[in-house]
PDB file of C-alpha atoms and ligand atoms in Angstrom:
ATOM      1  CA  UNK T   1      60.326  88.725 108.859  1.00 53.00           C
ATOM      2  CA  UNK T   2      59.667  92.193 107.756  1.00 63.00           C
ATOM      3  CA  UNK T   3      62.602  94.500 107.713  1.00 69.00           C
ATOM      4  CA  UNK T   4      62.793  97.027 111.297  1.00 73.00           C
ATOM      5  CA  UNK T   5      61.714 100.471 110.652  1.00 90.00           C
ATOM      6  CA  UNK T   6      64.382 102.885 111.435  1.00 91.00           C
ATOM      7  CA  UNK T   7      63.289 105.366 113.839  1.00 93.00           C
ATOM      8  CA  UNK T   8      63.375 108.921 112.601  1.00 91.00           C
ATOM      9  CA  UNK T   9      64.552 112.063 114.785  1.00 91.00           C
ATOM     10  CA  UNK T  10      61.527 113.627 116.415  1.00 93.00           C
ATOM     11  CA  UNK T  11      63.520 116.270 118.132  1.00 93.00           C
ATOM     12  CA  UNK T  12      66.655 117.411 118.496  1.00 93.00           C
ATOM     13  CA  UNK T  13      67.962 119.558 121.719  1.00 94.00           C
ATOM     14  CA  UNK T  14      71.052 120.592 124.052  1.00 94.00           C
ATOM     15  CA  UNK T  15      71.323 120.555 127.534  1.00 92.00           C
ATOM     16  CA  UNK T  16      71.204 123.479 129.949  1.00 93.00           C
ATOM     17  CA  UNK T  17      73.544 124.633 132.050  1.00 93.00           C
ATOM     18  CA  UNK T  18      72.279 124.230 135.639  1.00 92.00           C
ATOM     19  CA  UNK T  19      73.159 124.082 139.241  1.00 90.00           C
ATOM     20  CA  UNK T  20      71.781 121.504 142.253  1.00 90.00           C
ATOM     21  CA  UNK T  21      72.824 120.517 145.260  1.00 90.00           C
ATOM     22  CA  UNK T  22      74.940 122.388 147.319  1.00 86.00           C
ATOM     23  CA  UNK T  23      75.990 124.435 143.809  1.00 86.00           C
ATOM     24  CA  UNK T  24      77.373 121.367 141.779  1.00 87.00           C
ATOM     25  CA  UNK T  25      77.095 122.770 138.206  1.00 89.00           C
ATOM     26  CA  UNK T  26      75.942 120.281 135.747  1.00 92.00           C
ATOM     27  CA  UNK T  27      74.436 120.127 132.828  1.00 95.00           C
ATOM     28  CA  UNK T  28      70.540 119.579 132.195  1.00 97.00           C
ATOM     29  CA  UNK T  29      69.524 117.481 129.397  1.00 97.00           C
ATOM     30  CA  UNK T  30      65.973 116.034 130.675  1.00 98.00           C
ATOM     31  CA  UNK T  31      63.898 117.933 132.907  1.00 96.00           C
ATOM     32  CA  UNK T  32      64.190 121.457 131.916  1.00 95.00           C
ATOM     33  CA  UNK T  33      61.870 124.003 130.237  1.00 94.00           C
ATOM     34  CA  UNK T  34      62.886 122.697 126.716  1.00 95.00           C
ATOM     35  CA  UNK T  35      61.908 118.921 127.649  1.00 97.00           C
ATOM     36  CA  UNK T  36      60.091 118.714 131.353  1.00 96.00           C
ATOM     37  CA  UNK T  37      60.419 114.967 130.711  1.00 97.00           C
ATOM     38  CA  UNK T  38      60.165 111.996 128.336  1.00 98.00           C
ATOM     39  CA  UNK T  39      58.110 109.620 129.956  1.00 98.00           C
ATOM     40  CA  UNK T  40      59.064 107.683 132.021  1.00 98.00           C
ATOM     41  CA  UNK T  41      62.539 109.671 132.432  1.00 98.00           C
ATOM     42  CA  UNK T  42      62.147 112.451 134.544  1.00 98.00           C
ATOM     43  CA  UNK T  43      65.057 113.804 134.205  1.00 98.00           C
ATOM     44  CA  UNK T  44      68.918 113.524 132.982  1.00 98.00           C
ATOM     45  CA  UNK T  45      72.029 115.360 134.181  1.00 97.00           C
ATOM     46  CA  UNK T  46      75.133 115.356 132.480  1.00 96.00           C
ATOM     47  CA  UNK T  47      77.949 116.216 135.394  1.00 90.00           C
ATOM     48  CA  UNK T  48      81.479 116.823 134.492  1.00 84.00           C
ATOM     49  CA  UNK T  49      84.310 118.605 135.292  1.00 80.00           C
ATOM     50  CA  UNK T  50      88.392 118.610 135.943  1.00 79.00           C
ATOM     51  CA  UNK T  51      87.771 121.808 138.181  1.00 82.00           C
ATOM     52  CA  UNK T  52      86.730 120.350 141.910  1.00 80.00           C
ATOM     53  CA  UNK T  53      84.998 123.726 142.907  1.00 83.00           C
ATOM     54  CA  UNK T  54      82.226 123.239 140.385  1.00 85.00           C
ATOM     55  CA  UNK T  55      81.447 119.739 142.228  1.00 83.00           C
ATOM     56  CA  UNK T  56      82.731 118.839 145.145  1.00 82.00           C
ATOM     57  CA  UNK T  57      80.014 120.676 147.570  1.00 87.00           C
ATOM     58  CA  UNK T  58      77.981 117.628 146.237  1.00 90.00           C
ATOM     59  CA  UNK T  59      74.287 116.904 146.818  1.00 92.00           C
ATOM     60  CA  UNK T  60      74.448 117.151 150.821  1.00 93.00           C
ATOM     61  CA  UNK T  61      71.307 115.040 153.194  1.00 94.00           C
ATOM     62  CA  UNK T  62      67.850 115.214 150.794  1.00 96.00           C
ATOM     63  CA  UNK T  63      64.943 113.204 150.349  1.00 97.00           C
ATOM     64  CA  UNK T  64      63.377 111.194 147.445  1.00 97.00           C
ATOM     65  CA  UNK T  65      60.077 109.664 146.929  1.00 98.00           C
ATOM     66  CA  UNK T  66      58.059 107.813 144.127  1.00 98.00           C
ATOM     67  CA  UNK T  67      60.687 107.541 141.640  1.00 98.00           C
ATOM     68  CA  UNK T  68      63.874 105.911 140.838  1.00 98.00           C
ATOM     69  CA  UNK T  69      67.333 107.345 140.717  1.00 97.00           C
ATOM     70  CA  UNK T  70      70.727 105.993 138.207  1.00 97.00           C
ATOM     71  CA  UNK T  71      73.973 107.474 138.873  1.00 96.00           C
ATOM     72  CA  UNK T  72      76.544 105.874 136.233  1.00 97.00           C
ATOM     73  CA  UNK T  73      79.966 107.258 137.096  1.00 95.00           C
ATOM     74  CA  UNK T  74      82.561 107.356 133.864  1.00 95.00           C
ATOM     75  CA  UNK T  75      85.468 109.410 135.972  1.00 92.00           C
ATOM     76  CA  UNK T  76      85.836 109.694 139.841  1.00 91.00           C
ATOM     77  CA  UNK T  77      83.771 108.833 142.784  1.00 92.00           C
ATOM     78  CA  UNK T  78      80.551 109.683 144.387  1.00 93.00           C
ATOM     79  CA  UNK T  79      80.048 108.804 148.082  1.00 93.00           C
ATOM     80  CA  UNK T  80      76.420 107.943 148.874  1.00 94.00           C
ATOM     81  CA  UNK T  81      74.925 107.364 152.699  1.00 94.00           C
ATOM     82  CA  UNK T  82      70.876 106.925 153.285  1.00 93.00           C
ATOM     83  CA  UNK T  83      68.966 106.614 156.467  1.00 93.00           C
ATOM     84  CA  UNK T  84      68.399 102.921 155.690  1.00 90.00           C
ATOM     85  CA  UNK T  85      72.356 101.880 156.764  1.00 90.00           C
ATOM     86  CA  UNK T  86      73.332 101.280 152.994  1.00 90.00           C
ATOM     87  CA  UNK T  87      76.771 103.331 152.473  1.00 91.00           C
ATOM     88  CA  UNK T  88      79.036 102.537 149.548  1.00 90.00           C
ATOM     89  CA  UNK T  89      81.473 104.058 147.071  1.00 93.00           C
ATOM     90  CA  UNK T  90      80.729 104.757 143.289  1.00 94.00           C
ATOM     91  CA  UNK T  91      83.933 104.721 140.927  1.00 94.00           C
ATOM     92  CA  UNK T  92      84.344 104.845 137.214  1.00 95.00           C
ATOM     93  CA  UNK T  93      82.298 102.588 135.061  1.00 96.00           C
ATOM     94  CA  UNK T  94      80.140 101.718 137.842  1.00 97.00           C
ATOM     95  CA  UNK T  95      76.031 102.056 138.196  1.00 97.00           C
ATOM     96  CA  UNK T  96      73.934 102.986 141.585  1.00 95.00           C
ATOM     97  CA  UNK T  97      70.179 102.017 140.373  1.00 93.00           C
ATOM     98  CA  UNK T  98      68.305 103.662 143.675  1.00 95.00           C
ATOM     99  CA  UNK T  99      64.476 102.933 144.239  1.00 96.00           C
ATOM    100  CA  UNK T 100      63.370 105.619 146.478  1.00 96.00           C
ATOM    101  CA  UNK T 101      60.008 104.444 146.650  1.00 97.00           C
ATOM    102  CA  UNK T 102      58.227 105.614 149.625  1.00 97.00           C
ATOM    103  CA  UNK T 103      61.270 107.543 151.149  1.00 96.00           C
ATOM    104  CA  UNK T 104      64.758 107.568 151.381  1.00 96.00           C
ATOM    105  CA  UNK T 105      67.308 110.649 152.614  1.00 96.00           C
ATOM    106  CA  UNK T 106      70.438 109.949 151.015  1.00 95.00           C
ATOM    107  CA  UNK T 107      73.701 112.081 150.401  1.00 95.00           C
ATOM    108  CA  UNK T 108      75.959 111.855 147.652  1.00 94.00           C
ATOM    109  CA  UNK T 109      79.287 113.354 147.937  1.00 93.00           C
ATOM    110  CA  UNK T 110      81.666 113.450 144.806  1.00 88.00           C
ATOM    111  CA  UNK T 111      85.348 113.084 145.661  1.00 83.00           C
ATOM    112  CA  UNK T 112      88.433 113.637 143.129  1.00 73.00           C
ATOM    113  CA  UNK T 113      90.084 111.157 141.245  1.00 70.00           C
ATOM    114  CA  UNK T 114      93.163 113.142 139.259  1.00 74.00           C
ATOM    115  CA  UNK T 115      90.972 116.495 139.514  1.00 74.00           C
ATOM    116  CA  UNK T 116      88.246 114.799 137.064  1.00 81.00           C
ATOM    117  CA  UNK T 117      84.659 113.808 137.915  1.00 86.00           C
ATOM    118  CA  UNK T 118      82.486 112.822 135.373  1.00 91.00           C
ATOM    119  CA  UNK T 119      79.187 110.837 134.927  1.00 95.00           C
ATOM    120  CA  UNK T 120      75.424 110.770 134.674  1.00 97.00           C
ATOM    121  CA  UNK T 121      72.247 110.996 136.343  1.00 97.00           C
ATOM    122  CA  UNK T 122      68.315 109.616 135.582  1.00 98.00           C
ATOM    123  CA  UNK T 123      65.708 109.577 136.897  1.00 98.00           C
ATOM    124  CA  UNK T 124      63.087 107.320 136.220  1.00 98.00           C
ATOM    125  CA  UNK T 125      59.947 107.307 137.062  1.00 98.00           C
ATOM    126  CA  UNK T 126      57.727 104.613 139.063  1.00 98.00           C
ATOM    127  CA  UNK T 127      54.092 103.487 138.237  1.00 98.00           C
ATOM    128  CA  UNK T 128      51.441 104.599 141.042  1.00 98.00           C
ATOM    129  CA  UNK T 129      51.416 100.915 142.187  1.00 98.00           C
ATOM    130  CA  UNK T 130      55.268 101.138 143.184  1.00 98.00           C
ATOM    131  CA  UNK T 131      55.545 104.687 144.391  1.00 98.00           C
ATOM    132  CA  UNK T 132      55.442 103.521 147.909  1.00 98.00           C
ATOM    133  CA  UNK T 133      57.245 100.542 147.964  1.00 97.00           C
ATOM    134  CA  UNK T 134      60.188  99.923 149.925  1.00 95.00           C
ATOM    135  CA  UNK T 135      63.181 101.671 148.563  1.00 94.00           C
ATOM    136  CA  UNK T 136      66.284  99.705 147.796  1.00 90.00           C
ATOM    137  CA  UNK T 137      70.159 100.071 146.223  1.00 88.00           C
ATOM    138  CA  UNK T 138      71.410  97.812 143.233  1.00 89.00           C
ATOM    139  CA  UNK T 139      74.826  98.224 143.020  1.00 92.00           C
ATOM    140  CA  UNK T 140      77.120  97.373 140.060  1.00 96.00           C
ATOM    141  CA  UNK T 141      80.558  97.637 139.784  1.00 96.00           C
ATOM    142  CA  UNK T 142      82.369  98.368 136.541  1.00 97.00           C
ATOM    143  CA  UNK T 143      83.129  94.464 136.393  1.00 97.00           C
ATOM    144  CA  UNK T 144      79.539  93.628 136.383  1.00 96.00           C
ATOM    145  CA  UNK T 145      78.708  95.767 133.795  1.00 98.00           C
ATOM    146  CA  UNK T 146      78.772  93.272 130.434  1.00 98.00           C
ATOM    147  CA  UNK T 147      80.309  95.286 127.700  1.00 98.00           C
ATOM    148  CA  UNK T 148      79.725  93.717 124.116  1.00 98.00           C
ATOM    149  CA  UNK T 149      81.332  94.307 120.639  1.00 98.00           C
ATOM    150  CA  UNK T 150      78.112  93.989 118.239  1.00 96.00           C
ATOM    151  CA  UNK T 151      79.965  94.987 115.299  1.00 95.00           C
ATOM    152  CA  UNK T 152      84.203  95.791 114.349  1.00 95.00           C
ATOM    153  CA  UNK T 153      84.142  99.214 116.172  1.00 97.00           C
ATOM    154  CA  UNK T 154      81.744  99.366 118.431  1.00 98.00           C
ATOM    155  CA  UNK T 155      81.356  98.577 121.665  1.00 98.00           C
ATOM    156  CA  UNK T 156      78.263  98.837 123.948  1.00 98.00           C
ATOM    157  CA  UNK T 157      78.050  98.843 127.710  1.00 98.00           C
ATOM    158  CA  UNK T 158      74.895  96.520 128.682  1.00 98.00           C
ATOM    159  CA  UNK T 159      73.783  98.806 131.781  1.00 98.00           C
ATOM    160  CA  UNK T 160      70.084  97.376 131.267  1.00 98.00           C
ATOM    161  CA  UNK T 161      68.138  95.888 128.087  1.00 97.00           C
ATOM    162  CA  UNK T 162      70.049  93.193 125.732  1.00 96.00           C
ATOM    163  CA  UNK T 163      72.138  92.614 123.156  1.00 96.00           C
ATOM    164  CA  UNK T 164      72.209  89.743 121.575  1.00 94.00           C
ATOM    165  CA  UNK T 165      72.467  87.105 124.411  1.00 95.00           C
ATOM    166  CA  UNK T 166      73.869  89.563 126.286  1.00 97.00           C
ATOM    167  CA  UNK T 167      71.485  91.032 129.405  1.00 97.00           C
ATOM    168  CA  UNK T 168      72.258  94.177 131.696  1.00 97.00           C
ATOM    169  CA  UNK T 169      71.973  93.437 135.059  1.00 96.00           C
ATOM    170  CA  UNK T 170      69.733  95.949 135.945  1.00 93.00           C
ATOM    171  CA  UNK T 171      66.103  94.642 136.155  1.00 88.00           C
ATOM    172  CA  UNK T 172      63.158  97.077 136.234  1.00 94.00           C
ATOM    173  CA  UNK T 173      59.720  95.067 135.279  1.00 94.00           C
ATOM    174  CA  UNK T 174      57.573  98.645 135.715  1.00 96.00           C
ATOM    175  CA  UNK T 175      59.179 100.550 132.766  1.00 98.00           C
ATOM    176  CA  UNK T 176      61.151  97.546 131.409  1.00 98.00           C
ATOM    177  CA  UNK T 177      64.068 100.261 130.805  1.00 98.00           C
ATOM    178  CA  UNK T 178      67.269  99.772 128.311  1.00 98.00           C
ATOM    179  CA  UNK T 179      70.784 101.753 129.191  1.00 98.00           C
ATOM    180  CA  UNK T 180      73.646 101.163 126.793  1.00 98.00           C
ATOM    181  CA  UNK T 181      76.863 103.120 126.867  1.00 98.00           C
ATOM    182  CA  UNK T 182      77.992 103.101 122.980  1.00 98.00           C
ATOM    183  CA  UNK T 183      81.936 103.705 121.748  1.00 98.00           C
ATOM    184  CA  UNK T 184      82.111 104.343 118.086  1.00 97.00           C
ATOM    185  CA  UNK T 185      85.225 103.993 116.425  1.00 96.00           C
ATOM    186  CA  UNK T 186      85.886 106.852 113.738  1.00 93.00           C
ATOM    187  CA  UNK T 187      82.916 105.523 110.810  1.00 91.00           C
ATOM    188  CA  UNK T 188      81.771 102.566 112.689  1.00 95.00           C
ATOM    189  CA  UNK T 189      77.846 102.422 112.985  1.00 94.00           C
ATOM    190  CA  UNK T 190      74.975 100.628 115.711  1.00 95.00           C
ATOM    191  CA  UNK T 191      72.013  99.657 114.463  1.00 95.00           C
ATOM    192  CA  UNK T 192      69.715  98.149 117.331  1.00 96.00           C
ATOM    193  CA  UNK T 193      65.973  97.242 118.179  1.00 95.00           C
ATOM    194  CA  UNK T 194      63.824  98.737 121.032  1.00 96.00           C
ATOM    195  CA  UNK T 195      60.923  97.498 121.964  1.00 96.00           C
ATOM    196  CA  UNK T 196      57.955  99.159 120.128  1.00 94.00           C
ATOM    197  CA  UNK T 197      56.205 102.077 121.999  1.00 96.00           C
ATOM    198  CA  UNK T 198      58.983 102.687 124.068  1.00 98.00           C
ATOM    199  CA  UNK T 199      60.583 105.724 124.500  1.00 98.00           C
ATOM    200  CA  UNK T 200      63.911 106.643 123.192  1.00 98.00           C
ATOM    201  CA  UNK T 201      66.232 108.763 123.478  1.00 97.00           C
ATOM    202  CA  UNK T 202      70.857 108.979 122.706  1.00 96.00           C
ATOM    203  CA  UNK T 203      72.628 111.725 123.911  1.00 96.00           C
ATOM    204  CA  UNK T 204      76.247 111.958 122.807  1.00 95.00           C
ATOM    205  CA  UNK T 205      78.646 113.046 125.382  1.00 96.00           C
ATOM    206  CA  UNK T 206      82.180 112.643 123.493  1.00 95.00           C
ATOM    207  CA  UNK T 207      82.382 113.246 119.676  1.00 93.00           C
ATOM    208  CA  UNK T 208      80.481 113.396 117.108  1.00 90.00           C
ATOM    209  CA  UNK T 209      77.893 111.004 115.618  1.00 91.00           C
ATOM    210  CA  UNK T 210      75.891 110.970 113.040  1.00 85.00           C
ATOM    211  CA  UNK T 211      72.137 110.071 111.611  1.00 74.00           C
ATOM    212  CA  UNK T 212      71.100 109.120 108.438  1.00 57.00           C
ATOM    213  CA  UNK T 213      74.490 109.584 107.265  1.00 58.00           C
ATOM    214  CA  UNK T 214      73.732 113.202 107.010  1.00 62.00           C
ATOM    215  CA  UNK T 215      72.455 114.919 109.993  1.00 72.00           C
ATOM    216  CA  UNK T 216      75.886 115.765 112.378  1.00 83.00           C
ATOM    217  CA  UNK T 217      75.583 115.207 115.983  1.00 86.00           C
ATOM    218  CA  UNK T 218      77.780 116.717 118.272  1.00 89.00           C
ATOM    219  CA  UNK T 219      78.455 116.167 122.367  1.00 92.00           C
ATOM    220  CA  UNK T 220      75.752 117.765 123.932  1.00 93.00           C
ATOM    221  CA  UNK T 221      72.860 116.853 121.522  1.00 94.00           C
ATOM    222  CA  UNK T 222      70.127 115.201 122.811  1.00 95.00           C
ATOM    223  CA  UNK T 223      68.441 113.320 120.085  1.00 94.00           C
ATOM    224  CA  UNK T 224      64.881 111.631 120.902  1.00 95.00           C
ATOM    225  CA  UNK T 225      63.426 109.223 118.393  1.00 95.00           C
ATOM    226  CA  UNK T 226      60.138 108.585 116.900  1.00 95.00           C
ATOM    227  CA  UNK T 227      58.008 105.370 116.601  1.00 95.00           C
ATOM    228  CA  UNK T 228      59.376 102.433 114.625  1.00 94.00           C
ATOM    229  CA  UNK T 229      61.426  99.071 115.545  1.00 93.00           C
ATOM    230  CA  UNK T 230      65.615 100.531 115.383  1.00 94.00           C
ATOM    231  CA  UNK T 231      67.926 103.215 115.797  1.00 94.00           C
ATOM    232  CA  UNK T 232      70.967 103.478 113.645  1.00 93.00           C
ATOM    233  CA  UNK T 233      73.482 105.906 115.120  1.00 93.00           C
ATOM    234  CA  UNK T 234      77.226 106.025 113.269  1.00 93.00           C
ATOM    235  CA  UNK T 235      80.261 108.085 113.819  1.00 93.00           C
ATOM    236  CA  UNK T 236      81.267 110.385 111.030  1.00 85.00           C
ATOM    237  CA  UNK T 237      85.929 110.741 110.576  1.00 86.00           C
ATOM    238  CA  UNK T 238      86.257 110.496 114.641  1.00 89.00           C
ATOM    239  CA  UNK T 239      85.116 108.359 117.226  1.00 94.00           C
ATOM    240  CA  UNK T 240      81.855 108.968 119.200  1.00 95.00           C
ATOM    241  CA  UNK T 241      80.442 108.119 122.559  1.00 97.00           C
ATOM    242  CA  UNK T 242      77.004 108.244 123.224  1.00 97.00           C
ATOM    243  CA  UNK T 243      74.477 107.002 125.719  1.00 98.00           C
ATOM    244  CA  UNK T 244      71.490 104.957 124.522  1.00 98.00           C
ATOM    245  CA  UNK T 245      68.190 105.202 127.005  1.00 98.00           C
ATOM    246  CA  UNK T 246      64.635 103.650 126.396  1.00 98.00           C
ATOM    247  CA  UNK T 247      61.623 102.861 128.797  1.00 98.00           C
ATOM    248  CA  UNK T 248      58.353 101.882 128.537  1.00 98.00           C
ATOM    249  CA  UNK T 249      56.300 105.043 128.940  1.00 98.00           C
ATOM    250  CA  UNK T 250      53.683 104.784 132.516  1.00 98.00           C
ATOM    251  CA  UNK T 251      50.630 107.580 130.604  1.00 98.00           C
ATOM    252  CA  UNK T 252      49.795 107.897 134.381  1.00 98.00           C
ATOM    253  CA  UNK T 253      50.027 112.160 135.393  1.00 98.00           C
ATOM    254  CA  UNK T 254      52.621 113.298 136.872  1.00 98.00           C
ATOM    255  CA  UNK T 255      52.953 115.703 139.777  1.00 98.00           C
ATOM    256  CA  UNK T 256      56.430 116.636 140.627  1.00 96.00           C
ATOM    257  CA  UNK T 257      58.214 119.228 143.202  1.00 95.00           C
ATOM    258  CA  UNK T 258      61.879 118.898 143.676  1.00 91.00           C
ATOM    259  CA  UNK T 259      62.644 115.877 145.090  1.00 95.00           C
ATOM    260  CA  UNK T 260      58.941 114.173 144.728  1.00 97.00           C
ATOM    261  CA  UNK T 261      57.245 112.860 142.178  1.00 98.00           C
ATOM    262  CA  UNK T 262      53.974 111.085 142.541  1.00 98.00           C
ATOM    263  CA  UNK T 263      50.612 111.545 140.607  1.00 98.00           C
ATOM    264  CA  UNK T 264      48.590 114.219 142.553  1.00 98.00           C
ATOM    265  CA  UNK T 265      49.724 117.433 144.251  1.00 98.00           C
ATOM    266  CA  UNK T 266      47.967 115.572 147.504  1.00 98.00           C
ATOM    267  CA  UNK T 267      50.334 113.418 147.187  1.00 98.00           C
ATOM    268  CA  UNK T 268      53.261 116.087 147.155  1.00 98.00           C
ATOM    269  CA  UNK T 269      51.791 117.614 150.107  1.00 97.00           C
ATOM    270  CA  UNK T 270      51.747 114.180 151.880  1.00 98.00           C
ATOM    271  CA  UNK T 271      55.388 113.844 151.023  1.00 97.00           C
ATOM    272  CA  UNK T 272      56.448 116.863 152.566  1.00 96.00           C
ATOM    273  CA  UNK T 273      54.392 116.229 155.494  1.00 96.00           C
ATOM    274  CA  UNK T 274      56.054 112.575 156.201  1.00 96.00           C
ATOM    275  CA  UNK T 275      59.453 114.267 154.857  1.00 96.00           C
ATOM    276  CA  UNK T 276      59.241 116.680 157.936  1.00 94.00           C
ATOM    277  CA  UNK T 277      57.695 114.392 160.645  1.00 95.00           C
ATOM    278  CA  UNK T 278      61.008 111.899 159.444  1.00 93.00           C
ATOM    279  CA  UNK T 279      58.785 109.006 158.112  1.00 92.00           C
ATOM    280  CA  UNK T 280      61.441 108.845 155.180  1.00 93.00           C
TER     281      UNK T 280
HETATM  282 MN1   MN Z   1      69.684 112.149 145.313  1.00 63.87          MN
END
């Protein structure tokens, strides 16, 4: 055994304030100017708020294709429909994994719980040989989300990838992805191996964490990592929470417009095309 090689910081960044939907304002971590993506993730929204107007508009009837959607709700509830008959109800500490493959129209309607609404959303993307495949819901409730206590003072959500013995129930064979929601107690620190030549990124949405023992972390960093085997992520005199995210990366290109994303802007144009002739 050779000891893991900590993975340094490659970059550090915040998230931008943005709007989507019908005007839900959110903020954009993945997927902006500063970071179009991180391959495979497409994109990562941060969404929380105790003050309904900025949300509950929602994301009203739109289309998907070639990509995957995760929706991991920490406060209130998000109401999705599709055109394929699946309807169901998203409340705190549960996960929607959507493949929208070759086409799906979907809403997703936030609705209150105490005023607050709270939670994330990634995209991931597909390889070319799954873009069109048939789109389909996994659905986890909080209960069937595995939550593990590595070490006194932390405890880690198992969304998808392992700990341990324990595995996330989410299963993804074309980017192989890892999702872990982290709670740090007040100096309590994670140390954890990825999967070499993944991509990795934490973003810390409570808190403040720290790296190396030096570098300070606050909510609303996004921290990506650089080759090596681990990540060691502590929390400095108060507790922490954080989201831990890593994927295989496709190195296929990527042509994206709104709510497509597929390899060639032929592609695109074929999306809209079936969008609009309602082969979704
Ligand atoms: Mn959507």
């Amino acid at each position: 055994m050779t000891t893991p090689t900590l993975r340094p910081i490659a970059r550090r960044l915040r998230g931008q304030p943005a709007s989507d939907g019908a005007g839900v304002r959110l903020t954009r971590v993945i997927g902006n100017s500063q970071l179009p993506d991180l391959d495979p993730f497409l994109m990562l929204d941060e969404f929380g708020s105790d003050k309904p107007g900025d949300y509950i508009a929602g994301f009203p009837s739109h289309p998907h294709r070639g990509f995957e959607t995760v929706t991991y709700m920490l406060d209130g509830r998000m109401r999705h429909k599709d055109n394929h008959g699946n309807e169901g109800l998203l409340t705190p500490g549960s996960v929607q994994w959507m493949t929208a493959g070759r086409g799906i129209v979907h809403s997703e309607m936030p609705e209150q719980d105490h005023g607050l609404m709270r939670g994330f959303q990634l995209w991931v993307n597909l390889p070319a040989k799954d873009k069109m495949s048939a789109p389909r819901y996994q659905e986890f409730s909080a209960e069937g989300i595995p939550e593990v206590q590595p070490t006194p003072g932390v405890r880690v959500k198992v969304i998808a990838g392992q700990i341990g013995d324990v595995v996330g129930p989410v299963r993804q064979p074309a980017t192989d992805p890892t999702y872990l929601d982290i709670a740090l107690a007040a100096g309590a620190s994670f140390e954890h191996a990825l999967p070499i030549g993944h991509n990795v990124f934490a973003y810390v949405y409570e808190g403040v964490a720290t790296m190396a023992g030096e570098d300070i972390v606050p909510k609303g960093d996004l921290l990506v990592f650089g080759a090596g085997d681990a990540i060691r992520i502590a929390a400095g005199s108060a507790p922490a929470r954080l989201i831990l995210v890593a994927g295989r990366p496709l190195n296929e290109p990527v042509a994206r417009y709104g709510p497509f994303v597929m390899n060639t802007k032929e592609e695109i144009m074929q999306a809209f095309v079936d969008y609009q002739e309602g082969r979704f």
